[in-house]
Amino acid sequence: GENVEQHPSTLSVQEGDSAVIKCTYSDSASNYFPWYKQELGKRPQLIIDIRSNVGEKKDQRIAVTLNKTAKHFSLHITETQPEDSAVYFCAASIYSGAGSYQLTFGKGTKLSVIP
Amino acid sequence: DTEVTQTPKHLVMGMTNKKSLKCEQHMGHRAMYWYKQKAKKPPELMFVYSYEKLSINESVPSRFSPECPNSSLLNLHLHALQPEDSALYLCASSRGLAVTDTQYFGPGTRLTVL
């Protein structure tokens, strides 16, 4: 099965409303959870990340929450603006064998902010 | 310099061609990555280099051959590709291989195999 599940796959919100994207992971040893934003035709860019010893992190209009017990984490965008429209990928550190970890990405959420 | 650069931006090649993709970073990062991204899909890890040595090869076909000539440069040599190999190829780098080391992506090379 998938190591990182992301929902929803598409999300449309009115400008000024909030958007929430949720991810779950399977490896209880995962300890790092970044979120990337990818605009059409551009590179993925890190927008926020959270480590397993923190429950919540905020950066202006963007926040991420982590529930280690339930193995899920969420991205919250408040006061959305048209320039927030993009595909958002969550990721989690997944054990890849031989004592090493690598990032596994969720399938992405296409966020559309309607002016 | 705080960016990862990739060349070329676009590449069209036939199935019998040999071509190379180039990635460069001058942030002093010691880990570099190749990812493949198909349309509307997440990046898929192909290779990881750590201190110029191949660390991870995610069972990638031999028609893709990575090379890390020095700590700033990463190449991906392509030979006898198939049309299904058409995708965006992303390079990334991070300070080290600790999973909490942020990965920074380049703009990608859009590859089309005819």
PDB file of C-alpha atoms in Angstrom:
ATOM      1  CA  GLY A   1       0.000   0.000   0.000  1.00  0.00           C
ATOM      2  CA  GLU A   2       0.912   3.668  -0.164  1.00  0.00           C
ATOM      3  CA  ASN A   3       3.271   5.027   2.448  1.00  0.00           C
ATOM      4  CA  VAL A   4       1.881   8.565   2.309  1.00  0.00           C
ATOM      5  CA  GLU A   5      -1.738   9.303   1.481  1.00  0.00           C
ATOM      6  CA  GLN A   6      -2.872  12.822   0.675  1.00  0.00           C
ATOM      7  CA  HIS A   7      -6.379  14.249   0.487  1.00  0.00           C
ATOM      8  CA  PRO A   8      -8.117  15.844  -1.253  1.00  0.00           C
ATOM      9  CA  SER A   9      -6.677  15.485  -4.746  1.00  0.00           C
ATOM     10  CA  THR A  10      -8.326  18.749  -5.816  1.00  0.00           C
ATOM     11  CA  LEU A  11      -9.547  21.676  -3.740  1.00  0.00           C
ATOM     12  CA  SER A  12     -11.286  24.874  -4.816  1.00  0.00           C
ATOM     13  CA  VAL A  13     -11.769  27.753  -2.399  1.00  0.00           C
ATOM     14  CA  GLN A  14     -12.918  31.327  -2.653  1.00  0.00           C
ATOM     15  CA  GLU A  15     -10.273  33.974  -2.229  1.00  0.00           C
ATOM     16  CA  GLY A  16      -9.955  34.849   1.445  1.00  0.00           C
ATOM     17  CA  ASP A  17     -11.185  31.478   2.678  1.00  0.00           C
ATOM     18  CA  SER A  18      -9.003  28.856   4.343  1.00  0.00           C
ATOM     19  CA  ALA A  19      -7.678  25.679   2.746  1.00  0.00           C
ATOM     20  CA  VAL A  20      -6.732  22.481   4.540  1.00  0.00           C
ATOM     21  CA  ILE A  21      -4.835  19.552   3.055  1.00  0.00           C
ATOM     22  CA  LYS A  22      -4.349  16.342   5.013  1.00  0.00           C
ATOM     23  CA  CYS A  23      -1.779  13.557   4.822  1.00  0.00           C
ATOM     24  CA  THR A  24      -1.324  10.274   6.636  1.00  0.00           C
ATOM     25  CA  TYR A  25       1.782   8.133   6.825  1.00  0.00           C
ATOM     26  CA  SER A  26       2.454   4.534   7.732  1.00  0.00           C
ATOM     27  CA  ASP A  27       6.005   4.445   9.126  1.00  0.00           C
ATOM     28  CA  SER A  28       5.856   5.313  12.814  1.00  0.00           C
ATOM     29  CA  ALA A  29       9.597   6.041  12.724  1.00  0.00           C
ATOM     30  CA  SER A  30       9.107   8.941  10.283  1.00  0.00           C
ATOM     31  CA  ASN A  31      10.400  12.111  11.860  1.00  0.00           C
ATOM     32  CA  TYR A  32      10.345  14.824   9.203  1.00  0.00           C
ATOM     33  CA  PHE A  33       7.415  16.156   7.182  1.00  0.00           C
ATOM     34  CA  PRO A  34       7.969  18.861   4.541  1.00  0.00           C
ATOM     35  CA  TRP A  35       5.375  20.486   2.309  1.00  0.00           C
ATOM     36  CA  TYR A  36       6.228  21.537  -1.232  1.00  0.00           C
ATOM     37  CA  LYS A  37       4.358  23.901  -3.534  1.00  0.00           C
ATOM     38  CA  GLN A  38       4.669  23.404  -7.277  1.00  0.00           C
ATOM     39  CA  GLU A  39       3.252  26.001  -9.627  1.00  0.00           C
ATOM     40  CA  LEU A  40       2.502  24.960 -13.180  1.00  0.00           C
ATOM     41  CA  GLY A  41       5.713  24.330 -15.102  1.00  0.00           C
ATOM     42  CA  LYS A  42       7.933  25.205 -12.148  1.00  0.00           C
ATOM     43  CA  ARG A  43      10.048  23.416  -9.570  1.00  0.00           C
ATOM     44  CA  PRO A  44       8.706  22.121  -6.260  1.00  0.00           C
ATOM     45  CA  GLN A  45       9.535  24.640  -3.540  1.00  0.00           C
ATOM     46  CA  LEU A  46       9.586  23.986   0.166  1.00  0.00           C
ATOM     47  CA  ILE A  47       7.011  26.143   1.923  1.00  0.00           C
ATOM     48  CA  ILE A  48       7.062  24.727   5.438  1.00  0.00           C
ATOM     49  CA  ASP A  49       8.262  21.659   7.300  1.00  0.00           C
ATOM     50  CA  ILE A  50       7.805  20.117  10.702  1.00  0.00           C
ATOM     51  CA  ARG A  51       9.849  17.739  12.775  1.00  0.00           C
ATOM     52  CA  SER A  52       8.398  15.004  14.921  1.00  0.00           C
ATOM     53  CA  ASN A  53       9.208  16.735  18.205  1.00  0.00           C
ATOM     54  CA  VAL A  54       6.902  19.636  17.313  1.00  0.00           C
ATOM     55  CA  GLY A  55       3.108  19.593  17.140  1.00  0.00           C
ATOM     56  CA  GLU A  56       2.516  22.775  15.187  1.00  0.00           C
ATOM     57  CA  LYS A  57       4.478  25.305  13.196  1.00  0.00           C
ATOM     58  CA  LYS A  58       3.315  28.545  11.654  1.00  0.00           C
ATOM     59  CA  ASP A  59       4.753  30.917   9.083  1.00  0.00           C
ATOM     60  CA  GLN A  60       2.494  33.883   8.322  1.00  0.00           C
ATOM     61  CA  ARG A  61      -0.570  32.477   6.501  1.00  0.00           C
ATOM     62  CA  ILE A  62       0.729  28.913   6.430  1.00  0.00           C
ATOM     63  CA  ALA A  63       0.676  26.425   9.287  1.00  0.00           C
ATOM     64  CA  VAL A  64       1.334  22.730   9.639  1.00  0.00           C
ATOM     65  CA  THR A  65       0.083  20.465  12.414  1.00  0.00           C
ATOM     66  CA  LEU A  66       1.330  16.997  13.277  1.00  0.00           C
ATOM     67  CA  ASN A  67      -0.400  14.252  15.244  1.00  0.00           C
ATOM     68  CA  LYS A  68       2.199  11.531  15.769  1.00  0.00           C
ATOM     69  CA  THR A  69      -0.207   9.219  17.546  1.00  0.00           C
ATOM     70  CA  ALA A  70      -2.638   9.229  14.657  1.00  0.00           C
ATOM     71  CA  LYS A  71       0.188   9.478  12.102  1.00  0.00           C
ATOM     72  CA  HIS A  72      -1.262  12.384  10.237  1.00  0.00           C
ATOM     73  CA  PHE A  73      -0.244  15.924   9.447  1.00  0.00           C
ATOM     74  CA  SER A  74      -2.049  18.811   7.798  1.00  0.00           C
ATOM     75  CA  LEU A  75      -1.319  22.006   5.919  1.00  0.00           C
ATOM     76  CA  HIS A  76      -3.461  25.038   6.680  1.00  0.00           C
ATOM     77  CA  ILE A  77      -3.512  28.123   4.471  1.00  0.00           C
ATOM     78  CA  THR A  78      -5.511  31.082   5.739  1.00  0.00           C
ATOM     79  CA  GLU A  79      -6.723  34.130   3.798  1.00  0.00           C
ATOM     80  CA  THR A  80      -6.021  32.393   0.507  1.00  0.00           C
ATOM     81  CA  GLN A  81      -4.943  34.447  -2.480  1.00  0.00           C
ATOM     82  CA  PRO A  82      -4.969  33.603  -6.213  1.00  0.00           C
ATOM     83  CA  GLU A  83      -1.191  33.176  -6.137  1.00  0.00           C
ATOM     84  CA  ASP A  84      -1.675  30.282  -3.708  1.00  0.00           C
ATOM     85  CA  SER A  85      -3.095  28.288  -6.634  1.00  0.00           C
ATOM     86  CA  ALA A  86      -0.691  25.403  -7.259  1.00  0.00           C
ATOM     87  CA  VAL A  87      -0.165  21.716  -6.574  1.00  0.00           C
ATOM     88  CA  TYR A  88       0.866  20.993  -2.999  1.00  0.00           C
ATOM     89  CA  PHE A  89       2.793  17.843  -2.084  1.00  0.00           C
ATOM     90  CA  CYS A  90       3.252  16.525   1.414  1.00  0.00           C
ATOM     91  CA  ALA A  91       6.166  14.238   2.141  1.00  0.00           C
ATOM     92  CA  ALA A  92       7.364  12.049   4.975  1.00  0.00           C
ATOM     93  CA  SER A  93      10.667  10.472   5.817  1.00  0.00           C
ATOM     94  CA  ILE A  94      10.289   6.758   5.178  1.00  0.00           C
ATOM     95  CA  TYR A  95      12.753   4.062   6.177  1.00  0.00           C
ATOM     96  CA  SER A  96      14.439   2.807   3.004  1.00  0.00           C
ATOM     97  CA  GLY A  97      16.662   0.122   4.488  1.00  0.00           C
ATOM     98  CA  ALA A  98      20.293  -0.081   5.622  1.00  0.00           C
ATOM     99  CA  GLY A  99      19.702   2.561   8.263  1.00  0.00           C
ATOM    100  CA  SER A 100      18.758   5.264   5.806  1.00  0.00           C
ATOM    101  CA  TYR A 101      15.627   7.326   5.243  1.00  0.00           C
ATOM    102  CA  GLN A 102      14.292   9.039   2.173  1.00  0.00           C
ATOM    103  CA  LEU A 103      11.368  11.284   1.392  1.00  0.00           C
ATOM    104  CA  THR A 104       8.191   9.754   0.064  1.00  0.00           C
ATOM    105  CA  PHE A 105       5.706  12.164  -1.459  1.00  0.00           C
ATOM    106  CA  GLY A 106       1.951  12.173  -1.357  1.00  0.00           C
ATOM    107  CA  LYS A 107       0.102  12.262  -4.664  1.00  0.00           C
ATOM    108  CA  GLY A 108      -0.494  15.989  -4.501  1.00  0.00           C
ATOM    109  CA  THR A 109      -3.418  18.365  -4.092  1.00  0.00           C
ATOM    110  CA  LYS A 110      -4.317  20.815  -6.814  1.00  0.00           C
ATOM    111  CA  LEU A 111      -5.485  23.961  -5.046  1.00  0.00           C
ATOM    112  CA  SER A 112      -7.464  26.534  -7.010  1.00  0.00           C
ATOM    113  CA  VAL A 113      -8.215  29.881  -5.384  1.00  0.00           C
ATOM    114  CA  ILE A 114     -11.131  31.579  -7.093  1.00  0.00           C
ATOM    115  CA  PRO A 115     -10.963  35.402  -7.142  1.00  0.00           C
TER     116      PRO A 115
ATOM    117  CA  ASP B   1      24.415  31.223  -5.036  1.00  0.00           C
ATOM    118  CA  THR B   2      21.375  29.656  -3.424  1.00  0.00           C
ATOM    119  CA  GLU B   3      19.887  27.820  -6.358  1.00  0.00           C
ATOM    120  CA  VAL B   4      20.063  24.494  -8.095  1.00  0.00           C
ATOM    121  CA  THR B   5      20.400  24.943 -11.859  1.00  0.00           C
ATOM    122  CA  GLN B   6      19.660  22.433 -14.594  1.00  0.00           C
ATOM    123  CA  THR B   7      20.382  22.344 -18.294  1.00  0.00           C
ATOM    124  CA  PRO B   8      18.877  22.018 -20.777  1.00  0.00           C
ATOM    125  CA  LYS B   9      15.370  23.248 -19.950  1.00  0.00           C
ATOM    126  CA  HIS B  10      13.860  21.173 -22.734  1.00  0.00           C
ATOM    127  CA  LEU B  11      15.186  18.153 -24.597  1.00  0.00           C
ATOM    128  CA  VAL B  12      13.714  16.177 -27.466  1.00  0.00           C
ATOM    129  CA  MET B  13      15.481  12.991 -28.413  1.00  0.00           C
ATOM    130  CA  GLY B  14      14.975   9.888 -30.479  1.00  0.00           C
ATOM    131  CA  MET B  15      15.147   6.401 -29.064  1.00  0.00           C
ATOM    132  CA  THR B  16      18.607   5.830 -30.519  1.00  0.00           C
ATOM    133  CA  ASN B  17      20.136   9.089 -29.286  1.00  0.00           C
ATOM    134  CA  LYS B  18      22.561   9.630 -26.438  1.00  0.00           C
ATOM    135  CA  LYS B  19      22.113  12.775 -24.409  1.00  0.00           C
ATOM    136  CA  SER B  20      23.010  14.093 -20.974  1.00  0.00           C
ATOM    137  CA  LEU B  21      21.232  16.204 -18.385  1.00  0.00           C
ATOM    138  CA  LYS B  22      23.275  18.487 -16.179  1.00  0.00           C
ATOM    139  CA  CYS B  23      22.665  19.755 -12.650  1.00  0.00           C
ATOM    140  CA  GLU B  24      24.773  22.201 -10.674  1.00  0.00           C
ATOM    141  CA  GLN B  25      24.699  23.697  -7.194  1.00  0.00           C
ATOM    142  CA  HIS B  26      27.129  25.954  -5.352  1.00  0.00           C
ATOM    143  CA  MET B  27      25.604  25.808  -1.894  1.00  0.00           C
ATOM    144  CA  GLY B  28      28.194  23.378  -0.561  1.00  0.00           C
ATOM    145  CA  HIS B  29      25.603  20.622  -0.396  1.00  0.00           C
ATOM    146  CA  ARG B  30      27.007  17.096  -0.228  1.00  0.00           C
ATOM    147  CA  ALA B  31      23.915  15.163  -1.269  1.00  0.00           C
ATOM    148  CA  MET B  32      22.359  15.351  -4.724  1.00  0.00           C
ATOM    149  CA  TYR B  33      19.325  13.613  -6.171  1.00  0.00           C
ATOM    150  CA  TRP B  34      17.643  12.780  -9.451  1.00  0.00           C
ATOM    151  CA  TYR B  35      13.857  12.551  -9.550  1.00  0.00           C
ATOM    152  CA  LYS B  36      11.472  11.749 -12.373  1.00  0.00           C
ATOM    153  CA  GLN B  37       8.089  13.462 -12.434  1.00  0.00           C
ATOM    154  CA  LYS B  38       5.277  12.515 -14.774  1.00  0.00           C
ATOM    155  CA  ALA B  39       2.397  14.907 -15.375  1.00  0.00           C
ATOM    156  CA  LYS B  40       0.060  15.301 -12.387  1.00  0.00           C
ATOM    157  CA  LYS B  41       2.193  12.923 -10.303  1.00  0.00           C
ATOM    158  CA  PRO B  42       4.629  13.443  -7.423  1.00  0.00           C
ATOM    159  CA  PRO B  43       8.390  13.286  -7.943  1.00  0.00           C
ATOM    160  CA  GLU B  44       9.777   9.737  -7.909  1.00  0.00           C
ATOM    161  CA  LEU B  45      13.280   9.214  -6.577  1.00  0.00           C
ATOM    162  CA  MET B  46      15.757   7.709  -9.033  1.00  0.00           C
ATOM    163  CA  PHE B  47      19.250   8.166  -7.594  1.00  0.00           C
ATOM    164  CA  VAL B  48      20.947   9.658  -4.556  1.00  0.00           C
ATOM    165  CA  TYR B  49      24.585  10.699  -4.355  1.00  0.00           C
ATOM    166  CA  SER B  50      26.301  11.417  -1.074  1.00  0.00           C
ATOM    167  CA  TYR B  51      29.821  12.843  -1.070  1.00  0.00           C
ATOM    168  CA  GLU B  52      30.034  12.052  -4.790  1.00  0.00           C
ATOM    169  CA  LYS B  53      29.256   8.371  -4.262  1.00  0.00           C
ATOM    170  CA  LEU B  54      26.088   6.655  -5.390  1.00  0.00           C
ATOM    171  CA  SER B  55      24.079   5.995  -2.270  1.00  0.00           C
ATOM    172  CA  ILE B  56      20.673   4.926  -3.567  1.00  0.00           C
ATOM    173  CA  ASN B  57      19.578   3.517  -6.917  1.00  0.00           C
ATOM    174  CA  GLU B  58      15.859   2.955  -6.949  1.00  0.00           C
ATOM    175  CA  SER B  59      15.970   0.060  -9.437  1.00  0.00           C
ATOM    176  CA  VAL B  60      16.254   2.443 -12.357  1.00  0.00           C
ATOM    177  CA  PRO B  61      16.785   0.884 -15.834  1.00  0.00           C
ATOM    178  CA  SER B  62      20.374   0.930 -17.071  1.00  0.00           C
ATOM    179  CA  ARG B  63      19.454   3.267 -19.914  1.00  0.00           C
ATOM    180  CA  PHE B  64      19.718   5.970 -17.225  1.00  0.00           C
ATOM    181  CA  SER B  65      23.280   6.379 -16.001  1.00  0.00           C
ATOM    182  CA  PRO B  66      24.112   8.924 -13.292  1.00  0.00           C
ATOM    183  CA  GLU B  67      27.494  10.520 -12.758  1.00  0.00           C
ATOM    184  CA  CYS B  68      28.792  12.848 -10.075  1.00  0.00           C
ATOM    185  CA  PRO B  69      32.110  14.342 -11.294  1.00  0.00           C
ATOM    186  CA  ASN B  70      32.492  16.613  -8.262  1.00  0.00           C
ATOM    187  CA  SER B  71      30.559  17.882  -5.279  1.00  0.00           C
ATOM    188  CA  SER B  72      28.823  20.622  -7.299  1.00  0.00           C
ATOM    189  CA  LEU B  73      27.871  18.735 -10.422  1.00  0.00           C
ATOM    190  CA  LEU B  74      25.509  15.872 -11.179  1.00  0.00           C
ATOM    191  CA  ASN B  75      24.863  14.419 -14.616  1.00  0.00           C
ATOM    192  CA  LEU B  76      22.299  11.977 -15.942  1.00  0.00           C
ATOM    193  CA  HIS B  77      23.341  10.194 -19.119  1.00  0.00           C
ATOM    194  CA  LEU B  78      20.532   8.943 -21.313  1.00  0.00           C
ATOM    195  CA  HIS B  79      20.766   6.205 -23.929  1.00  0.00           C
ATOM    196  CA  ALA B  80      18.190   4.168 -25.847  1.00  0.00           C
ATOM    197  CA  LEU B  81      15.262   5.701 -24.020  1.00  0.00           C
ATOM    198  CA  GLN B  82      11.641   4.758 -24.566  1.00  0.00           C
ATOM    199  CA  PRO B  83       8.703   7.101 -25.181  1.00  0.00           C
ATOM    200  CA  GLU B  84       7.408   6.299 -21.685  1.00  0.00           C
ATOM    201  CA  ASP B  85      10.561   7.901 -20.288  1.00  0.00           C
ATOM    202  CA  SER B  86       9.205  11.285 -21.351  1.00  0.00           C
ATOM    203  CA  ALA B  87       8.843  13.316 -18.157  1.00  0.00           C
ATOM    204  CA  LEU B  88      10.194  16.217 -16.144  1.00  0.00           C
ATOM    205  CA  TYR B  89      13.558  15.291 -14.641  1.00  0.00           C
ATOM    206  CA  LEU B  90      14.283  17.132 -11.442  1.00  0.00           C
ATOM    207  CA  CYS B  91      17.585  17.468  -9.679  1.00  0.00           C
ATOM    208  CA  ALA B  92      17.725  18.332  -5.974  1.00  0.00           C
ATOM    209  CA  SER B  93      20.422  18.885  -3.401  1.00  0.00           C
ATOM    210  CA  SER B  94      20.615  18.951   0.375  1.00  0.00           C
ATOM    211  CA  ARG B  95      23.252  19.780   2.933  1.00  0.00           C
ATOM    212  CA  GLY B  96      23.691  16.131   3.816  1.00  0.00           C
ATOM    213  CA  LEU B  97      21.833  12.852   3.851  1.00  0.00           C
ATOM    214  CA  ALA B  98      20.142  13.402   7.185  1.00  0.00           C
ATOM    215  CA  VAL B  99      16.472  13.095   6.417  1.00  0.00           C
ATOM    216  CA  THR B 100      15.822  16.466   8.040  1.00  0.00           C
ATOM    217  CA  ASP B 101      18.182  18.197   5.595  1.00  0.00           C
ATOM    218  CA  THR B 102      15.915  20.179   3.310  1.00  0.00           C
ATOM    219  CA  GLN B 103      15.984  19.207  -0.337  1.00  0.00           C
ATOM    220  CA  TYR B 104      16.117  22.095  -2.815  1.00  0.00           C
ATOM    221  CA  PHE B 105      14.921  21.384  -6.317  1.00  0.00           C
ATOM    222  CA  GLY B 106      16.175  22.654  -9.639  1.00  0.00           C
ATOM    223  CA  PRO B 107      13.748  23.854 -12.336  1.00  0.00           C
ATOM    224  CA  GLY B 108      13.891  20.535 -14.153  1.00  0.00           C
ATOM    225  CA  THR B 109      14.514  19.339 -17.691  1.00  0.00           C
ATOM    226  CA  ARG B 110      11.407  18.582 -19.723  1.00  0.00           C
ATOM    227  CA  LEU B 111      12.346  15.457 -21.727  1.00  0.00           C
ATOM    228  CA  THR B 112      10.415  14.186 -24.725  1.00  0.00           C
ATOM    229  CA  VAL B 113      11.389  10.871 -26.286  1.00  0.00           C
ATOM    230  CA  LEU B 114      10.093  10.339 -29.802  1.00  0.00           C
TER     231      LEU B 114
END
